[in-house]
Amino acid sequence: MQNKNTTDLSRNTSKNPATPNMPYAIRYWDIKGAFEIEDDNGIPFRWITQEATVIIPKNHHSYLVLKLYSPFKDLEQIIEIRLKEKKAYRIALLSGWHTYAIKKGDEKDIRITAKKILSPPIDRRNLALRISSIETTNILPREVEETNKFVTMIV
């Protein structure tokens, strides 16, 4: 279910960054290192490899909000999100679908690196985690209050 501050990537194809009061969703094709769009009970997503790059349009938003799925047990999958050479975040993901937020700057792109990969026996892809949505916003969603306990800024 979507709230008024969340935009589904599969429906947002705007090339114009949002105004400061509206979130802006990163389009699916602006993720390098991701596989084709799949569906999980009505939730569109893309698996990413161990390393992916997300292209971020220039805007004045303060936060990057990510809806991610980890197939591993709670806190087993660790990802690092590198914003600039000196700024990065480490997130210990909870199992299943959860939303996380980080403070962003004026980056053109971010790099996501995952610690673990999943190699299902019938699937030859190296899968790290699923991304359902990525957006920039000035308003933090309420659901990140719990999950952001697992977000650490590293230098």
Short mmCIF file of N, CA, C and O in Angstrom, two decimals, residues 3-60:
data_model
loop_
_atom_site.label_atom_id
_atom_site.label_comp_id
_atom_site.label_asym_id
_atom_site.label_seq_id
_atom_site.Cartn_x
_atom_site.Cartn_y
_atom_site.Cartn_z
N ASN A 3 1.65 5.33 0.55
CA ASN A 3 1.14 6.52 1.22
C ASN A 3 1.47 7.72 0.34
O ASN A 3 2.13 7.59 -0.68
N LYS A 4 1.02 8.88 0.73
CA LYS A 4 1.17 10.05 -0.14
C LYS A 4 2.62 10.49 -0.33
O LYS A 4 2.92 11.25 -1.23
N ASN A 5 3.53 10.00 0.51
CA ASN A 5 4.94 10.39 0.38
C ASN A 5 5.79 9.35 -0.32
O ASN A 5 6.99 9.45 -0.34
N THR A 6 5.17 8.31 -0.89
CA THR A 6 5.91 7.25 -1.55
C THR A 6 5.51 7.15 -3.00
O THR A 6 4.33 7.22 -3.32
N THR A 7 6.46 6.99 -3.86
CA THR A 7 6.18 6.86 -5.28
C THR A 7 6.74 5.53 -5.75
O THR A 7 7.90 5.22 -5.51
N ASP A 8 5.93 4.74 -6.43
CA ASP A 8 6.34 3.45 -6.96
C ASP A 8 7.18 3.69 -8.21
O ASP A 8 6.74 4.37 -9.14
N LEU A 9 8.37 3.14 -8.25
CA LEU A 9 9.26 3.35 -9.39
C LEU A 9 8.66 2.89 -10.70
O LEU A 9 8.92 3.45 -11.74
N SER A 10 7.85 1.85 -10.67
CA SER A 10 7.31 1.32 -11.92
C SER A 10 6.31 2.27 -12.54
O SER A 10 6.00 2.17 -13.71
N ARG A 11 5.79 3.22 -11.78
CA ARG A 11 4.79 4.15 -12.31
C ARG A 11 5.35 5.53 -12.58
O ARG A 11 4.73 6.32 -13.24
N ASN A 12 6.49 5.89 -12.03
CA ASN A 12 7.03 7.23 -12.19
C ASN A 12 8.07 7.23 -13.30
O ASN A 12 9.12 6.65 -13.17
N THR A 13 7.75 7.91 -14.38
CA THR A 13 8.70 7.98 -15.48
C THR A 13 9.07 9.42 -15.78
O THR A 13 9.60 9.73 -16.84
N SER A 14 8.80 10.31 -14.85
CA SER A 14 9.10 11.72 -15.05
C SER A 14 10.61 11.95 -15.14
O SER A 14 11.37 11.34 -14.43
N LYS A 15 11.01 12.84 -16.02
CA LYS A 15 12.42 13.19 -16.11
C LYS A 15 12.72 14.44 -15.29
O LYS A 15 13.86 14.85 -15.18
N ASN A 16 11.69 15.06 -14.71
CA ASN A 16 11.88 16.29 -13.95
C ASN A 16 11.94 15.98 -12.46
O ASN A 16 11.02 15.38 -11.92
N PRO A 17 13.02 16.38 -11.78
CA PRO A 17 13.07 16.18 -10.34
C PRO A 17 11.91 16.90 -9.67
O PRO A 17 11.43 17.91 -10.14
N ALA A 18 11.46 16.36 -8.56
CA ALA A 18 10.31 16.91 -7.86
C ALA A 18 10.64 18.24 -7.21
O ALA A 18 11.80 18.60 -7.02
N THR A 19 9.60 18.96 -6.87
CA THR A 19 9.75 20.19 -6.11
C THR A 19 10.19 19.81 -4.70
O THR A 19 10.07 18.64 -4.31
N PRO A 20 10.65 20.76 -3.89
CA PRO A 20 11.11 20.41 -2.55
C PRO A 20 10.05 19.73 -1.68
O PRO A 20 10.38 19.03 -0.74
N ASN A 21 8.77 19.92 -1.96
CA ASN A 21 7.72 19.33 -1.13
C ASN A 21 7.25 17.96 -1.62
O ASN A 21 6.44 17.33 -0.97
N MET A 22 7.71 17.51 -2.75
CA MET A 22 7.27 16.23 -3.31
C MET A 22 8.46 15.29 -3.47
O MET A 22 9.52 15.71 -3.94
N PRO A 23 8.31 14.01 -3.13
CA PRO A 23 9.42 13.07 -3.34
C PRO A 23 9.63 12.82 -4.82
O PRO A 23 8.73 13.01 -5.62
N TYR A 24 10.84 12.43 -5.17
CA TYR A 24 11.16 12.09 -6.55
C TYR A 24 11.66 10.66 -6.60
O TYR A 24 12.60 10.31 -5.91
N ALA A 25 11.02 9.83 -7.39
CA ALA A 25 11.41 8.42 -7.49
C ALA A 25 12.45 8.24 -8.57
O ALA A 25 12.34 8.78 -9.66
N ILE A 26 13.49 7.48 -8.26
CA ILE A 26 14.52 7.13 -9.23
C ILE A 26 13.93 6.06 -10.14
O ILE A 26 13.34 5.09 -9.68
N ARG A 27 14.09 6.23 -11.44
CA ARG A 27 13.52 5.28 -12.39
C ARG A 27 14.31 3.98 -12.40
O ARG A 27 15.52 3.97 -12.17
N TYR A 28 13.62 2.89 -12.69
CA TYR A 28 14.27 1.58 -12.72
C TYR A 28 15.46 1.53 -13.66
O TYR A 28 16.45 0.88 -13.39
N TRP A 29 15.38 2.21 -14.78
CA TRP A 29 16.48 2.11 -15.74
C TRP A 29 17.66 2.99 -15.35
O TRP A 29 18.66 3.00 -16.03
N ASP A 30 17.55 3.71 -14.24
CA ASP A 30 18.67 4.50 -13.74
C ASP A 30 19.49 3.73 -12.70
O ASP A 30 20.19 4.32 -11.90
N ILE A 31 19.38 2.39 -12.72
CA ILE A 31 20.16 1.55 -11.82
C ILE A 31 21.04 0.64 -12.66
O ILE A 31 20.55 -0.16 -13.45
N LYS A 32 22.37 0.79 -12.53
CA LYS A 32 23.31 -0.07 -13.24
C LYS A 32 23.72 -1.21 -12.31
O LYS A 32 24.01 -0.96 -11.15
N GLY A 33 23.74 -2.43 -12.82
CA GLY A 33 24.08 -3.59 -11.98
C GLY A 33 22.83 -4.25 -11.44
O GLY A 33 22.87 -4.93 -10.43
N ALA A 34 21.70 -4.03 -12.14
CA ALA A 34 20.43 -4.62 -11.72
C ALA A 34 19.86 -5.46 -12.85
O ALA A 34 20.13 -5.21 -14.03
N PHE A 35 19.07 -6.45 -12.48
CA PHE A 35 18.44 -7.33 -13.47
C PHE A 35 17.07 -6.77 -13.86
O PHE A 35 16.64 -5.74 -13.34
N GLU A 36 16.40 -7.47 -14.76
CA GLU A 36 15.09 -7.04 -15.25
C GLU A 36 14.07 -6.94 -14.11
O GLU A 36 14.22 -7.57 -13.08
N ILE A 37 13.02 -6.18 -14.34
CA ILE A 37 11.95 -6.00 -13.35
C ILE A 37 11.22 -7.33 -13.14
O ILE A 37 10.90 -8.04 -14.08
N GLU A 38 11.00 -7.65 -11.86
CA GLU A 38 10.24 -8.84 -11.47
C GLU A 38 9.12 -8.38 -10.54
O GLU A 38 8.98 -7.18 -10.27
N ASP A 39 8.33 -9.33 -10.05
CA ASP A 39 7.19 -8.99 -9.21
C ASP A 39 7.13 -9.92 -8.00
O ASP A 39 7.32 -11.13 -8.14
N ASP A 40 6.90 -9.36 -6.83
CA ASP A 40 6.75 -10.13 -5.60
C ASP A 40 5.39 -9.80 -4.99
O ASP A 40 5.25 -8.82 -4.26
N ASN A 41 4.37 -10.58 -5.36
CA ASN A 41 3.01 -10.35 -4.87
C ASN A 41 2.56 -8.90 -5.05
O ASN A 41 2.07 -8.27 -4.11
N GLY A 42 2.75 -8.38 -6.25
CA GLY A 42 2.31 -7.02 -6.55
C GLY A 42 3.35 -5.94 -6.28
O GLY A 42 3.11 -4.77 -6.55
N ILE A 43 4.51 -6.30 -5.75
CA ILE A 43 5.58 -5.33 -5.50
C ILE A 43 6.61 -5.46 -6.62
O ILE A 43 7.32 -6.48 -6.68
N PRO A 44 6.71 -4.48 -7.53
CA PRO A 44 7.73 -4.57 -8.57
C PRO A 44 9.11 -4.32 -7.96
O PRO A 44 9.25 -3.50 -7.04
N PHE A 45 10.11 -5.04 -8.44
CA PHE A 45 11.45 -4.89 -7.90
C PHE A 45 12.47 -5.32 -8.95
O PHE A 45 12.13 -5.91 -9.97
N ARG A 46 13.72 -5.02 -8.66
CA ARG A 46 14.85 -5.53 -9.44
C ARG A 46 15.87 -6.10 -8.47
O ARG A 46 16.18 -5.48 -7.44
N TRP A 47 16.37 -7.30 -8.77
CA TRP A 47 17.50 -7.83 -8.03
C TRP A 47 18.73 -7.02 -8.45
O TRP A 47 18.85 -6.63 -9.60
N ILE A 48 19.63 -6.79 -7.51
CA ILE A 48 20.91 -6.19 -7.88
C ILE A 48 22.02 -7.18 -7.58
O ILE A 48 21.87 -8.08 -6.76
N THR A 49 23.13 -6.99 -8.29
CA THR A 49 24.31 -7.81 -8.08
C THR A 49 25.02 -7.32 -6.82
O THR A 49 24.51 -6.46 -6.11
N GLN A 50 26.20 -7.85 -6.58
CA GLN A 50 26.93 -7.46 -5.38
C GLN A 50 27.30 -5.98 -5.38
O GLN A 50 27.48 -5.38 -4.33
N GLU A 51 27.37 -5.38 -6.56
CA GLU A 51 27.67 -3.96 -6.65
C GLU A 51 26.77 -3.32 -7.70
O GLU A 51 26.65 -3.83 -8.82
N ALA A 52 26.12 -2.22 -7.35
CA ALA A 52 25.23 -1.52 -8.27
C ALA A 52 25.44 -0.01 -8.11
O ALA A 52 25.86 0.46 -7.05
N THR A 53 25.13 0.71 -9.17
CA THR A 53 25.21 2.16 -9.15
C THR A 53 23.84 2.72 -9.49
O THR A 53 23.20 2.28 -10.44
N VAL A 54 23.40 3.70 -8.70
CA VAL A 54 22.11 4.35 -8.92
C VAL A 54 22.39 5.79 -9.34
O VAL A 54 23.11 6.52 -8.65
N ILE A 55 21.83 6.18 -10.48
CA ILE A 55 21.99 7.55 -10.99
C ILE A 55 20.93 8.42 -10.33
O ILE A 55 19.74 8.12 -10.39
N ILE A 56 21.38 9.50 -9.70
CA ILE A 56 20.46 10.37 -8.97
C ILE A 56 20.37 11.73 -9.68
O ILE A 56 21.39 12.39 -9.87
N PRO A 57 19.17 12.13 -10.07
CA PRO A 57 19.02 13.45 -10.70
C PRO A 57 19.27 14.57 -9.69
O PRO A 57 19.02 14.38 -8.49
N LYS A 58 19.76 15.68 -10.17
CA LYS A 58 20.04 16.80 -9.28
C LYS A 58 18.72 17.35 -8.74
O LYS A 58 17.78 17.59 -9.49
N ASN A 59 18.65 17.49 -7.42
CA ASN A 59 17.49 18.09 -6.78
C ASN A 59 17.91 18.60 -5.41
O ASN A 59 19.05 18.44 -5.00
N HIS A 60 16.97 19.21 -4.71
CA HIS A 60 17.30 19.85 -3.43
C HIS A 60 16.82 19.05 -2.23
O HIS A 60 16.69 19.58 -1.14
#
